[in-house]
mmCIF file of C-alpha atoms and ligand atoms in Angstrom:
data_model
loop_
_atom_site.group_PDB
_atom_site.id
_atom_site.type_symbol
_atom_site.label_atom_id
_atom_site.label_comp_id
_atom_site.label_asym_id
_atom_site.label_seq_id
_atom_site.Cartn_x
_atom_site.Cartn_y
_atom_site.Cartn_z
ATOM 1 C CA UNK A 1283 -40.957 -0.446 21.652
ATOM 2 C CA UNK A 1284 -37.403 -0.923 22.938
ATOM 3 C CA UNK A 1285 -37.125 1.188 26.088
ATOM 4 C CA UNK A 1286 -33.798 0.020 27.429
ATOM 5 C CA UNK A 1287 -30.627 -1.914 26.704
ATOM 6 C CA UNK A 1288 -27.841 -3.387 28.833
ATOM 7 C CA UNK A 1289 -25.140 -6.044 28.513
ATOM 8 C CA UNK A 1290 -26.805 -8.044 31.259
ATOM 9 C CA UNK A 1291 -30.522 -7.808 32.097
ATOM 10 C CA UNK A 1292 -31.302 -9.468 35.428
ATOM 11 C CA UNK A 1293 -34.945 -10.375 36.060
ATOM 12 C CA UNK A 1294 -35.506 -10.337 39.823
ATOM 13 C CA UNK A 1295 -33.752 -8.264 42.451
ATOM 14 C CA UNK A 1296 -33.694 -10.582 45.472
ATOM 15 C CA UNK A 1297 -30.430 -11.752 47.007
ATOM 16 C CA UNK A 1298 -29.623 -13.769 43.884
ATOM 17 C CA UNK A 1299 -30.358 -11.084 41.291
ATOM 18 C CA UNK A 1300 -28.575 -8.430 43.351
ATOM 19 C CA UNK A 1301 -25.501 -10.639 43.877
ATOM 20 C CA UNK A 1302 -25.320 -11.442 40.178
ATOM 21 C CA UNK A 1303 -25.787 -7.787 39.242
ATOM 22 C CA UNK A 1304 -23.143 -6.589 41.694
ATOM 23 C CA UNK A 1305 -20.541 -9.132 40.581
ATOM 24 C CA UNK A 1306 -21.147 -8.712 36.860
ATOM 25 C CA UNK A 1307 -21.120 -4.914 37.096
ATOM 26 C CA UNK A 1308 -17.892 -5.078 39.134
ATOM 27 C CA UNK A 1309 -16.457 -7.191 36.277
ATOM 28 C CA UNK A 1310 -17.151 -4.334 33.871
ATOM 29 C CA UNK A 1311 -20.563 -5.189 32.395
ATOM 30 C CA UNK A 1312 -23.402 -2.727 31.991
ATOM 31 C CA UNK A 1313 -26.212 -4.229 34.086
ATOM 32 C CA UNK A 1314 -29.860 -3.531 34.797
ATOM 33 C CA UNK A 1315 -32.292 -5.253 37.154
ATOM 34 C CA UNK A 1316 -35.974 -5.542 36.285
ATOM 35 C CA UNK A 1317 -38.129 -5.887 39.405
ATOM 36 C CA UNK A 1318 -41.164 -3.951 40.665
ATOM 37 C CA UNK A 1319 -40.035 -4.501 44.266
ATOM 38 C CA UNK A 1320 -36.321 -5.258 44.546
ATOM 39 C CA UNK A 1321 -34.592 -6.317 47.797
ATOM 40 C CA UNK A 1322 -37.732 -7.989 49.127
ATOM 41 C CA UNK A 1323 -39.108 -11.406 48.052
ATOM 42 C CA UNK A 1324 -38.052 -14.456 50.067
ATOM 43 C CA UNK A 1325 -34.685 -12.822 50.681
ATOM 44 C CA UNK A 1326 -36.251 -10.181 52.942
ATOM 45 C CA UNK A 1327 -37.918 -12.836 55.095
ATOM 46 C CA UNK A 1328 -35.224 -15.534 55.305
ATOM 47 C CA UNK A 1329 -33.685 -16.644 58.583
ATOM 48 C CA UNK A 1330 -30.115 -16.025 57.500
ATOM 49 C CA UNK A 1331 -28.522 -19.405 58.121
ATOM 50 C CA UNK A 1332 -25.526 -20.263 55.967
ATOM 51 C CA UNK A 1333 -25.714 -23.886 56.896
ATOM 52 C CA UNK A 1334 -24.832 -26.524 54.337
ATOM 53 C CA UNK A 1335 -23.696 -28.995 56.990
ATOM 54 C CA UNK A 1336 -26.694 -28.886 59.320
ATOM 55 C CA UNK A 1337 -28.995 -28.898 56.261
ATOM 56 C CA UNK A 1338 -27.217 -31.961 54.860
ATOM 57 C CA UNK A 1339 -28.828 -35.332 54.495
ATOM 58 C CA UNK A 1340 -27.651 -38.631 52.953
ATOM 59 C CA UNK A 1341 -28.352 -38.686 49.219
ATOM 60 C CA UNK A 1342 -27.963 -34.910 48.826
ATOM 61 C CA UNK A 1343 -24.182 -34.835 48.390
ATOM 62 C CA UNK A 1344 -24.316 -32.547 45.340
ATOM 63 C CA UNK A 1345 -26.262 -29.960 47.373
ATOM 64 C CA UNK A 1346 -23.813 -30.308 50.264
ATOM 65 C CA UNK A 1347 -20.778 -29.807 47.991
ATOM 66 C CA UNK A 1348 -22.376 -26.787 46.313
ATOM 67 C CA UNK A 1349 -23.325 -25.333 49.695
ATOM 68 C CA UNK A 1350 -19.839 -25.826 51.061
ATOM 69 C CA UNK A 1351 -18.300 -24.258 47.965
ATOM 70 C CA UNK A 1352 -20.471 -21.197 48.596
ATOM 71 C CA UNK A 1353 -19.828 -21.138 52.344
ATOM 72 C CA UNK A 1354 -16.071 -21.069 51.672
ATOM 73 C CA UNK A 1355 -16.669 -17.951 49.579
ATOM 74 C CA UNK A 1356 -18.770 -16.199 52.231
ATOM 75 C CA UNK A 1357 -16.082 -14.489 54.355
ATOM 76 C CA UNK A 1358 -14.504 -12.970 51.255
ATOM 77 C CA UNK A 1359 -17.924 -12.096 49.775
ATOM 78 C CA UNK A 1360 -18.910 -10.316 53.023
ATOM 79 C CA UNK A 1361 -15.572 -8.507 53.248
ATOM 80 C CA UNK A 1362 -15.829 -7.345 49.631
ATOM 81 C CA UNK A 1363 -19.356 -6.041 50.263
ATOM 82 C CA UNK A 1364 -18.236 -4.244 53.427
ATOM 83 C CA UNK A 1365 -15.405 -2.677 51.435
ATOM 84 C CA UNK A 1366 -18.026 -1.245 49.035
ATOM 85 C CA UNK A 1367 -19.634 0.587 51.969
ATOM 86 C CA UNK A 1368 -22.152 -1.534 53.923
ATOM 87 C CA UNK A 1369 -21.391 -4.427 56.263
ATOM 88 C CA UNK A 1370 -23.732 -7.381 55.589
ATOM 89 C CA UNK A 1371 -23.646 -8.671 59.192
ATOM 90 C CA UNK A 1372 -21.917 -12.050 58.877
ATOM 91 C CA UNK A 1373 -21.844 -14.039 62.156
ATOM 92 C CA UNK A 1374 -19.135 -16.663 62.667
ATOM 93 C CA UNK A 1375 -20.559 -18.191 65.884
ATOM 94 C CA UNK A 1376 -21.695 -21.486 64.378
ATOM 95 C CA UNK A 1377 -24.766 -23.652 64.919
ATOM 96 C CA UNK A 1378 -25.964 -26.024 67.604
ATOM 97 C CA UNK A 1379 -28.465 -28.737 66.758
ATOM 98 C CA UNK A 1380 -30.383 -29.947 69.792
ATOM 99 C CA UNK A 1381 -32.253 -33.188 70.451
ATOM 100 C CA UNK A 1382 -35.208 -32.972 72.836
ATOM 101 C CA UNK A 1383 -35.769 -36.688 73.314
ATOM 102 C CA UNK A 1384 -34.339 -40.060 72.495
ATOM 103 C CA UNK A 1385 -35.852 -40.239 68.990
ATOM 104 C CA UNK A 1386 -34.321 -36.832 68.132
ATOM 105 C CA UNK A 1387 -31.003 -37.932 69.594
ATOM 106 C CA UNK A 1388 -31.042 -40.977 67.282
ATOM 107 C CA UNK A 1389 -31.718 -38.686 64.297
ATOM 108 C CA UNK A 1390 -28.876 -36.391 65.297
ATOM 109 C CA UNK A 1391 -26.563 -39.378 65.653
ATOM 110 C CA UNK A 1392 -27.404 -40.383 62.066
ATOM 111 C CA UNK A 1393 -26.603 -36.842 60.896
ATOM 112 C CA UNK A 1394 -23.349 -36.772 62.876
ATOM 113 C CA UNK A 1395 -22.270 -40.190 61.558
ATOM 114 C CA UNK A 1396 -23.027 -39.160 57.992
ATOM 115 C CA UNK A 1397 -21.118 -35.897 58.322
ATOM 116 C CA UNK A 1398 -18.119 -37.590 59.936
ATOM 117 C CA UNK A 1399 -18.092 -40.156 57.108
ATOM 118 C CA UNK A 1400 -17.656 -37.182 54.759
ATOM 119 C CA UNK A 1401 -14.837 -35.809 56.913
ATOM 120 C CA UNK A 1402 -16.901 -32.877 58.273
ATOM 121 C CA UNK A 1403 -16.160 -31.575 61.745
ATOM 122 C CA UNK A 1404 -18.998 -31.898 64.252
ATOM 123 C CA UNK A 1405 -18.821 -32.132 68.070
ATOM 124 C CA UNK A 1406 -21.346 -34.197 70.004
ATOM 125 C CA UNK A 1407 -22.516 -32.511 73.229
ATOM 126 C CA UNK A 1408 -24.375 -33.870 76.247
ATOM 127 C CA UNK A 1409 -27.351 -31.860 77.545
ATOM 128 C CA UNK A 1410 -25.251 -30.308 80.344
ATOM 129 C CA UNK A 1411 -22.488 -29.293 77.883
ATOM 130 C CA UNK A 1412 -25.087 -27.741 75.631
ATOM 131 C CA UNK A 1413 -26.525 -25.679 78.449
ATOM 132 C CA UNK A 1414 -23.024 -24.474 79.304
ATOM 133 C CA UNK A 1415 -22.590 -23.328 75.703
ATOM 134 C CA UNK A 1416 -26.102 -21.814 75.612
ATOM 135 C CA UNK A 1417 -27.455 -21.171 79.131
ATOM 136 C CA UNK A 1418 -30.957 -20.278 77.883
ATOM 137 C CA UNK A 1419 -31.567 -23.678 76.344
ATOM 138 C CA UNK A 1420 -34.287 -25.705 78.071
ATOM 139 C CA UNK A 1421 -34.308 -29.356 79.000
ATOM 140 C CA UNK A 1422 -32.684 -31.151 76.064
ATOM 141 C CA UNK A 1423 -31.104 -34.558 75.770
ATOM 142 C CA UNK A 1424 -28.052 -33.943 73.610
ATOM 143 C CA UNK A 1425 -26.804 -31.988 70.634
ATOM 144 C CA UNK A 1426 -24.198 -31.229 68.024
ATOM 145 C CA UNK A 1427 -21.989 -28.207 67.666
ATOM 146 C CA UNK A 1428 -21.179 -27.296 64.072
ATOM 147 C CA UNK A 1429 -18.799 -24.365 64.184
ATOM 148 C CA UNK A 1430 -18.481 -24.125 60.423
ATOM 149 C CA UNK A 1431 -22.149 -23.287 59.732
ATOM 150 C CA UNK A 1432 -22.522 -19.496 59.801
ATOM 151 C CA UNK A 1433 -25.312 -16.895 59.639
ATOM 152 C CA UNK A 1434 -25.933 -13.524 58.069
ATOM 153 C CA UNK A 1435 -28.411 -10.735 58.783
ATOM 154 C CA UNK A 1436 -30.467 -11.055 55.582
ATOM 155 C CA UNK A 1437 -31.809 -7.473 55.727
ATOM 156 C CA UNK A 1438 -28.378 -5.948 56.218
ATOM 157 C CA UNK A 1439 -27.165 -8.183 53.404
ATOM 158 C CA UNK A 1440 -29.849 -6.863 51.050
ATOM 159 C CA UNK A 1441 -28.968 -3.248 51.913
ATOM 160 C CA UNK A 1442 -25.289 -3.988 51.372
ATOM 161 C CA UNK A 1443 -25.949 -5.623 47.989
ATOM 162 C CA UNK A 1444 -28.321 -2.867 46.892
ATOM 163 C CA UNK A 1445 -25.792 -0.182 47.819
ATOM 164 C CA UNK A 1446 -22.888 -2.055 46.225
ATOM 165 C CA UNK A 1447 -24.821 -2.722 42.998
ATOM 166 C CA UNK A 1448 -25.997 0.879 42.765
ATOM 167 C CA UNK A 1449 -22.473 2.084 43.487
ATOM 168 C CA UNK A 1450 -21.219 -0.005 40.557
ATOM 169 C CA UNK A 1451 -23.754 1.622 38.244
ATOM 170 C CA UNK A 1452 -26.466 -1.070 38.171
ATOM 171 C CA UNK A 1453 -29.760 0.457 37.011
ATOM 172 C CA UNK A 1454 -33.162 -0.578 38.348
ATOM 173 C CA UNK A 1455 -36.250 -0.828 36.154
ATOM 174 C CA UNK A 1456 -39.221 -0.885 38.512
ATOM 175 C CA UNK A 1457 -41.494 -3.163 36.507
ATOM 176 C CA UNK A 1458 -42.723 -6.712 36.335
ATOM 177 C CA UNK A 1459 -41.271 -8.757 33.480
ATOM 178 C CA UNK A 1460 -43.443 -10.914 31.258
ATOM 179 C CA UNK A 1461 -42.080 -14.081 29.699
ATOM 180 C CA UNK A 1462 -38.296 -14.031 29.283
ATOM 181 C CA UNK A 1463 -37.274 -14.332 25.631
ATOM 182 C CA UNK A 1464 -33.857 -14.782 24.026
ATOM 183 C CA UNK A 1465 -31.921 -11.602 24.886
ATOM 184 C CA UNK A 1466 -35.030 -9.563 25.720
ATOM 185 C CA UNK A 1467 -37.499 -8.961 28.480
ATOM 186 C CA UNK A 1468 -40.979 -7.549 27.997
ATOM 187 C CA UNK A 1469 -42.410 -5.212 30.619
ATOM 188 C CA UNK A 1470 -45.727 -3.295 30.584
ATOM 189 C CA UNK A 1471 -43.796 -0.148 29.646
ATOM 190 C CA UNK A 1472 -41.663 -1.641 26.875
ATOM 191 C CA UNK A 1473 -38.913 -4.076 25.928
ATOM 192 C CA UNK A 1474 -35.456 -4.233 27.457
ATOM 193 C CA UNK A 1475 -32.783 -5.875 25.381
ATOM 194 C CA UNK A 1476 -29.542 -7.411 26.590
ATOM 195 C CA UNK A 1477 -26.669 -9.578 25.374
ATOM 196 C CA UNK A 1478 -27.832 -11.963 28.040
ATOM 197 C CA UNK A 1479 -30.867 -12.207 30.325
ATOM 198 C CA UNK A 1480 -30.392 -13.717 33.789
ATOM 199 C CA UNK A 1481 -33.547 -15.257 35.206
ATOM 200 C CA UNK A 1482 -33.413 -14.741 38.981
ATOM 201 C CA UNK A 1483 -37.071 -14.352 39.900
ATOM 202 C CA UNK A 1484 -37.103 -16.883 42.752
ATOM 203 C CA UNK A 1485 -40.407 -18.716 43.216
ATOM 204 C CA UNK A 1486 -41.882 -16.827 40.230
ATOM 205 C CA UNK A 1487 -39.243 -18.107 37.789
ATOM 206 C CA UNK A 1488 -41.384 -21.049 36.657
ATOM 207 C CA UNK A 1489 -43.927 -18.550 35.280
ATOM 208 C CA UNK A 1490 -41.361 -16.718 33.186
ATOM 209 C CA UNK A 1491 -39.649 -19.437 31.129
ATOM 210 C CA UNK A 1492 -41.211 -22.563 29.601
ATOM 211 C CA UNK A 1493 -38.246 -24.825 30.523
ATOM 212 C CA UNK A 1494 -38.855 -24.074 34.200
ATOM 213 C CA UNK A 1495 -42.667 -24.200 34.071
ATOM 214 C CA UNK A 1496 -43.057 -27.303 36.205
ATOM 215 C CA UNK A 1497 -39.481 -27.370 37.528
ATOM 216 C CA UNK A 1498 -39.548 -24.432 39.937
ATOM 217 C CA UNK A 1499 -42.502 -24.079 42.306
ATOM 218 C CA UNK A 1500 -43.292 -21.928 45.376
ATOM 219 C CA UNK A 1501 -42.899 -23.535 48.786
ATOM 220 C CA UNK A 1502 -44.446 -21.487 51.577
ATOM 221 C CA UNK A 1503 -42.657 -20.725 54.826
ATOM 222 C CA UNK A 1504 -43.887 -18.756 57.843
ATOM 223 C CA UNK A 1505 -41.279 -17.009 59.957
ATOM 224 C CA UNK A 1506 -41.356 -14.732 63.014
ATOM 225 C CA UNK A 1507 -39.169 -11.927 64.292
ATOM 226 C CA UNK A 1508 -38.839 -11.222 67.996
ATOM 227 C CA UNK A 1509 -36.739 -9.078 70.294
ATOM 228 C CA UNK A 1510 -35.435 -9.631 73.811
ATOM 229 C CA UNK A 1511 -36.893 -7.231 76.385
ATOM 230 C CA UNK A 1512 -34.780 -5.668 79.101
ATOM 231 C CA UNK A 1513 -36.150 -8.124 81.655
ATOM 232 C CA UNK A 1514 -35.695 -11.255 79.504
ATOM 233 C CA UNK A 1515 -32.694 -13.479 78.874
ATOM 234 C CA UNK A 1516 -30.545 -12.432 75.893
ATOM 235 C CA UNK A 1517 -30.930 -14.465 72.662
ATOM 236 C CA UNK A 1518 -28.672 -17.484 72.141
ATOM 237 C CA UNK A 1519 -25.180 -16.789 70.822
ATOM 238 C CA UNK A 1520 -25.261 -19.552 68.199
ATOM 239 C CA UNK A 1521 -27.935 -20.412 65.708
ATOM 240 C CA UNK A 1522 -29.992 -23.113 67.443
ATOM 241 C CA UNK A 1523 -31.870 -25.789 65.525
ATOM 242 C CA UNK A 1524 -34.149 -28.634 66.539
ATOM 243 C CA UNK A 1525 -37.009 -30.745 65.294
ATOM 244 C CA UNK A 1526 -39.945 -30.381 67.694
ATOM 245 C CA UNK A 1527 -42.666 -32.997 67.150
ATOM 246 C CA UNK A 1528 -41.882 -33.151 63.474
ATOM 247 C CA UNK A 1529 -41.546 -29.377 62.936
ATOM 248 C CA UNK A 1530 -38.016 -28.138 62.200
ATOM 249 C CA UNK A 1531 -37.414 -25.011 64.281
ATOM 250 C CA UNK A 1532 -34.499 -22.636 64.201
ATOM 251 C CA UNK A 1533 -33.520 -19.552 66.174
ATOM 252 C CA UNK A 1534 -31.093 -17.167 64.512
ATOM 253 C CA UNK A 1535 -29.790 -14.338 66.711
ATOM 254 C CA UNK A 1536 -29.150 -10.851 65.362
ATOM 255 C CA UNK A 1537 -26.452 -8.532 66.678
ATOM 256 C CA UNK A 1538 -29.052 -5.984 67.926
ATOM 257 C CA UNK A 1539 -30.834 -8.390 70.315
ATOM 258 C CA UNK A 1540 -33.293 -9.553 67.670
ATOM 259 C CA UNK A 1541 -34.145 -13.189 67.119
ATOM 260 C CA UNK A 1542 -35.525 -14.802 63.979
ATOM 261 C CA UNK A 1543 -37.700 -17.849 64.543
ATOM 262 C CA UNK A 1544 -38.395 -20.066 61.561
ATOM 263 C CA UNK A 1545 -39.876 -21.695 59.725
ATOM 264 C CA UNK A 1546 -42.826 -23.712 58.553
ATOM 265 C CA UNK A 1547 -42.651 -25.402 55.165
ATOM 266 C CA UNK A 1548 -45.614 -26.579 53.120
ATOM 267 C CA UNK A 1549 -47.152 -26.494 49.655
ATOM 268 C CA UNK A 1550 -49.700 -23.667 49.295
ATOM 269 C CA UNK A 1551 -49.097 -22.316 45.795
ATOM 270 C CA UNK A 1552 -48.474 -18.573 45.831
ATOM 271 C CA UNK A 1553 -50.470 -18.007 49.042
ATOM 272 C CA UNK A 1554 -48.615 -15.832 51.553
ATOM 273 C CA UNK A 1555 -51.163 -15.713 54.345
ATOM 274 C CA UNK A 1556 -49.742 -16.162 57.829
ATOM 275 C CA UNK A 1557 -51.858 -18.802 59.568
ATOM 276 C CA UNK A 1558 -52.587 -19.059 63.283
ATOM 277 C CA UNK A 1559 -51.448 -22.681 63.143
ATOM 278 C CA UNK A 1560 -48.064 -21.750 61.659
ATOM 279 C CA UNK A 1561 -47.438 -19.130 64.339
ATOM 280 C CA UNK A 1562 -48.511 -21.512 67.114
ATOM 281 C CA UNK A 1563 -46.269 -24.336 65.857
ATOM 282 C CA UNK A 1564 -43.263 -22.022 65.730
ATOM 283 C CA UNK A 1565 -43.819 -20.369 69.106
ATOM 284 C CA UNK A 1566 -44.612 -23.617 70.930
ATOM 285 C CA UNK A 1567 -41.651 -25.378 69.355
ATOM 286 C CA UNK A 1568 -39.256 -22.542 70.096
ATOM 287 C CA UNK A 1569 -40.357 -22.267 73.729
ATOM 288 C CA UNK A 1570 -39.492 -25.931 74.240
ATOM 289 C CA UNK A 1571 -35.938 -25.186 73.119
ATOM 290 C CA UNK A 1572 -35.507 -21.697 74.562
ATOM 291 C CA UNK A 1573 -38.136 -21.065 77.265
ATOM 292 C CA UNK A 1574 -37.352 -17.354 77.826
ATOM 293 C CA UNK A 1575 -38.660 -16.633 74.357
ATOM 294 C CA UNK A 1576 -42.139 -16.482 75.882
ATOM 295 C CA UNK A 1577 -41.169 -13.104 77.372
ATOM 296 C CA UNK A 1578 -39.843 -11.643 74.121
ATOM 297 C CA UNK A 1579 -41.579 -8.934 72.123
ATOM 298 C CA UNK A 1580 -43.171 -10.391 68.979
ATOM 299 C CA UNK A 1581 -42.338 -7.939 66.182
ATOM 300 C CA UNK A 1582 -43.323 -9.572 62.926
ATOM 301 C CA UNK A 1583 -45.112 -12.608 61.502
ATOM 302 C CA UNK A 1584 -44.663 -13.154 57.769
ATOM 303 C CA UNK A 1585 -44.751 -15.810 55.087
ATOM 304 C CA UNK A 1586 -42.392 -16.106 52.120
ATOM 305 C CA UNK A 1587 -42.038 -18.330 49.096
ATOM 306 C CA UNK A 1588 -38.956 -20.467 48.594
ATOM 307 C CA UNK A 1589 -38.227 -21.454 44.999
ATOM 308 C CA UNK A 1590 -38.248 -25.229 45.211
ATOM 309 C CA UNK A 1591 -36.766 -27.333 42.431
ATOM 310 C CA UNK A 1592 -37.605 -30.981 41.819
ATOM 311 C CA UNK A 1593 -34.259 -32.304 43.074
ATOM 312 C CA UNK A 1594 -33.340 -29.697 45.719
ATOM 313 C CA UNK A 1595 -30.531 -28.315 43.560
ATOM 314 C CA UNK A 1596 -30.824 -24.857 42.003
ATOM 315 C CA UNK A 1597 -30.691 -24.182 38.257
ATOM 316 C CA UNK A 1598 -27.421 -22.380 37.563
ATOM 317 C CA UNK A 1599 -26.185 -21.875 34.016
ATOM 318 C CA UNK A 1600 -27.315 -21.529 30.433
ATOM 319 C CA UNK A 1601 -31.029 -22.226 30.135
ATOM 320 C CA UNK A 1602 -31.683 -21.349 26.496
ATOM 321 C CA UNK A 1603 -30.324 -19.055 23.821
ATOM 322 C CA UNK A 1604 -29.287 -15.815 25.542
ATOM 323 C CA UNK A 1605 -30.889 -16.798 28.867
ATOM 324 C CA UNK A 1606 -28.997 -17.859 32.004
ATOM 325 C CA UNK A 1607 -30.824 -19.370 34.979
ATOM 326 C CA UNK A 1608 -30.010 -18.432 38.573
ATOM 327 C CA UNK A 1609 -32.988 -19.795 40.430
ATOM 328 C CA UNK A 1610 -34.486 -22.691 42.401
ATOM 329 C CA UNK A 1611 -32.414 -22.054 45.538
ATOM 330 C CA UNK A 1612 -35.057 -23.491 47.826
ATOM 331 C CA UNK A 1613 -33.992 -23.240 51.513
ATOM 332 C CA UNK A 1614 -30.487 -21.992 50.729
ATOM 333 C CA UNK A 1615 -30.548 -18.886 48.564
ATOM 334 C CA UNK A 1616 -28.559 -16.759 50.991
ATOM 335 C CA UNK A 1617 -25.985 -19.466 51.441
ATOM 336 C CA UNK A 1618 -25.701 -20.016 47.689
ATOM 337 C CA UNK A 1619 -25.507 -16.352 46.617
ATOM 338 C CA UNK A 1620 -21.689 -16.197 46.259
ATOM 339 C CA UNK A 1621 -21.311 -19.411 44.251
ATOM 340 C CA UNK A 1622 -24.323 -18.463 42.128
ATOM 341 C CA UNK A 1623 -22.801 -15.083 41.268
ATOM 342 C CA UNK A 1624 -19.493 -16.758 40.342
ATOM 343 C CA UNK A 1625 -21.259 -19.360 38.201
ATOM 344 C CA UNK A 1626 -23.336 -16.808 36.287
ATOM 345 C CA UNK A 1627 -20.290 -14.597 35.737
ATOM 346 C CA UNK A 1628 -18.346 -17.584 34.376
ATOM 347 C CA UNK A 1629 -21.146 -18.403 31.922
ATOM 348 C CA UNK A 1630 -21.205 -14.790 30.725
ATOM 349 C CA UNK A 1631 -17.432 -14.522 30.357
ATOM 350 C CA UNK A 1632 -17.079 -18.022 28.878
ATOM 351 C CA UNK A 1633 -14.870 -19.233 31.741
ATOM 352 C CA UNK A 1634 -15.165 -22.580 33.490
ATOM 353 C CA UNK A 1635 -17.849 -22.565 36.179
ATOM 354 C CA UNK A 1636 -16.973 -23.739 39.700
ATOM 355 C CA UNK A 1637 -16.897 -27.569 39.477
ATOM 356 C CA UNK A 1638 -19.383 -27.910 42.354
ATOM 357 C CA UNK A 1639 -21.959 -26.053 40.209
ATOM 358 C CA UNK A 1640 -21.901 -28.597 37.367
ATOM 359 C CA UNK A 1641 -24.679 -30.811 38.844
ATOM 360 C CA UNK A 1642 -26.862 -27.673 38.949
ATOM 361 C CA UNK A 1643 -26.684 -27.227 35.157
ATOM 362 C CA UNK A 1644 -30.190 -26.367 33.871
ATOM 363 C CA UNK A 1645 -29.872 -28.875 31.041
ATOM 364 C CA UNK A 1646 -31.360 -31.398 33.482
ATOM 365 C CA UNK A 1647 -34.609 -29.344 33.332
ATOM 366 C CA UNK A 1648 -34.856 -30.151 29.624
ATOM 367 C CA UNK A 1649 -34.011 -33.793 30.263
ATOM 368 C CA UNK A 1650 -36.838 -33.773 32.802
ATOM 369 C CA UNK A 1651 -34.624 -35.305 35.493
HETATM 370 C C1 FAD B 2691 -39.225 -18.514 55.665
HETATM 371 C C2 FAD B 2691 -37.957 -18.650 54.869
HETATM 372 C C3 FAD B 2691 -36.756 -18.824 55.531
HETATM 373 C C4 FAD B 2691 -35.574 -18.973 54.813
HETATM 374 N N1 FAD B 2691 -34.381 -19.098 55.477
HETATM 375 C C5 FAD B 2691 -33.225 -19.207 54.781
HETATM 376 C C6 FAD B 2691 -31.983 -19.290 55.451
HETATM 377 O O1 FAD B 2691 -31.916 -19.258 56.672
HETATM 378 N N2 FAD B 2691 -30.850 -19.404 54.690
HETATM 379 C C7 FAD B 2691 -30.878 -19.421 53.340
HETATM 380 O O2 FAD B 2691 -29.827 -19.535 52.718
HETATM 381 N N3 FAD B 2691 -32.062 -19.331 52.674
HETATM 382 C C8 FAD B 2691 -33.225 -19.239 53.369
HETATM 383 N N4 FAD B 2691 -34.412 -19.160 52.711
HETATM 384 C C9 FAD B 2691 -34.410 -19.256 51.262
HETATM 385 C C10 FAD B 2691 -34.021 -17.943 50.660
HETATM 386 O O3 FAD B 2691 -34.824 -16.919 51.212
HETATM 387 C C11 FAD B 2691 -34.199 -18.008 49.171
HETATM 388 O O4 FAD B 2691 -33.575 -19.148 48.636
HETATM 389 C C12 FAD B 2691 -33.604 -16.764 48.528
HETATM 390 O O5 FAD B 2691 -34.147 -15.616 49.123
HETATM 391 C C13 FAD B 2691 -33.849 -16.790 47.051
HETATM 392 O O6 FAD B 2691 -33.467 -15.536 46.538
HETATM 393 P P1 FAD B 2691 -33.988 -15.085 45.132
HETATM 394 O O7 FAD B 2691 -33.335 -13.798 44.843
HETATM 395 O O8 FAD B 2691 -33.837 -16.212 44.165
HETATM 396 O O9 FAD B 2691 -35.570 -14.940 45.330
HETATM 397 P P2 FAD B 2691 -36.414 -13.776 46.022
HETATM 398 O O10 FAD B 2691 -35.728 -13.173 47.171
HETATM 399 O O11 FAD B 2691 -37.791 -14.329 46.246
HETATM 400 O O12 FAD B 2691 -36.452 -12.651 44.910
HETATM 401 C C14 FAD B 2691 -37.138 -12.857 43.705
HETATM 402 C C15 FAD B 2691 -37.396 -11.487 43.134
HETATM 403 O O13 FAD B 2691 -37.983 -11.662 41.852
HETATM 404 C C16 FAD B 2691 -38.936 -10.639 41.682
HETATM 405 N N5 FAD B 2691 -39.886 -11.031 40.645
HETATM 406 C C17 FAD B 2691 -40.856 -11.972 40.702
HETATM 407 N N6 FAD B 2691 -41.530 -12.000 39.548
HETATM 408 C C18 FAD B 2691 -40.970 -11.075 38.741
HETATM 409 C C19 FAD B 2691 -41.239 -10.623 37.424
HETATM 410 N N7 FAD B 2691 -42.241 -11.145 36.699
HETATM 411 N N8 FAD B 2691 -40.474 -9.633 36.909
HETATM 412 C C20 FAD B 2691 -39.452 -9.083 37.640
HETATM 413 N N9 FAD B 2691 -39.162 -9.475 38.899
HETATM 414 C C21 FAD B 2691 -39.909 -10.452 39.434
HETATM 415 C C22 FAD B 2691 -39.571 -10.474 43.046
HETATM 416 O O14 FAD B 2691 -40.165 -9.191 43.197
HETATM 417 C C23 FAD B 2691 -38.375 -10.661 43.969
HETATM 418 O O15 FAD B 2691 -37.788 -9.408 44.295
HETATM 419 C C24 FAD B 2691 -35.604 -18.976 53.400
HETATM 420 C C25 FAD B 2691 -36.818 -18.789 52.741
HETATM 421 C C26 FAD B 2691 -37.984 -18.614 53.465
HETATM 422 C C27 FAD B 2691 -39.281 -18.387 52.744
#
């Protein structure tokens, strides 16, 4: 039984599905989102870093270029969302990466050298300079200041996207989709047909289309939310990142005095249990970087599922007849939302996609690269 029809049927209403739906509806298409629980998923839990440079590593130049192409779009993307009614909470303060000991400092030097070789702007800071920039930082050896890496309040972003999409007439079908077929999506209550189906179901995408079956997998991450108390030091101004005894830790401040502390990363299938070990690793690591955190109120402990791809690039573009992929964003779905929305819109309209998105073409899934 056909229960619905739209030009564009988006499966998944996380940051990616909502961004795609908003942009395509603003371009004049009739759009619906199929999701039993939109504006949640990994997007609800994410830290909010928009950080292609501090996430960069030699050998991942395609990911860096794609991330930078999206970061360049972010100020305009945020302003356009704010103009639709809700400010998504973009912070322009930048990121500091800190090294606790000599081994970390060597790692950071490698990162800095690599970034400078690509012409990216990074400033090396001694421990004392770092503490001047961020007085709450503990005893650290050195660091890097990356002004270009930004942050967004992921929950405000989701509200802004939801409001903007709804305001543009996007309809929501509160249901779970079965396998995505050419130009149609099956749900328990019937079939929804579209000129095109956009697969944006994050970590669940591999279950919904055979081409992605062993290409997109869940990658668990635990993350905590805290808040400064009246008696404690205010959160850092910048996003602060470090690797503490092998665990990457980041602190992302929110405008209301909140602080997001992330994140563990390990393979656990679709399990979303928060483990005592994960919480301990995060809290111990964060206290080494920012000791006053011990006095903060602990508000939330949660675990989310990143959609990991085999090569750390997302799948953006035509996947099969009538199906466009917008998934596999791994650690960078918030960052990559603007360039993803532009890429999907270009596929739908038949325009040229952003050049930086070409390496993310899903045809490599078929080629089993
Ligand atoms: C702990 C953690 C920290 C992170 N920090 C950052 C960060 O700082 N910066 C950054 O850029 N990224 C970060 N990420 C990654 C980021 O959260 C993801 O890349 C991004 O949220 C992906 O968005 P999405 O819309 O593809 O997936 P999701 O937000 O997971 O949304 C997928 C949606 O699909 C729906 N769905 C699933 N199955 C079906 C089905 N069968 N039918 C219909 N709908 C379905 C779900 O209900 C969900 O709403 C982090 C991730 C985690 C887990």
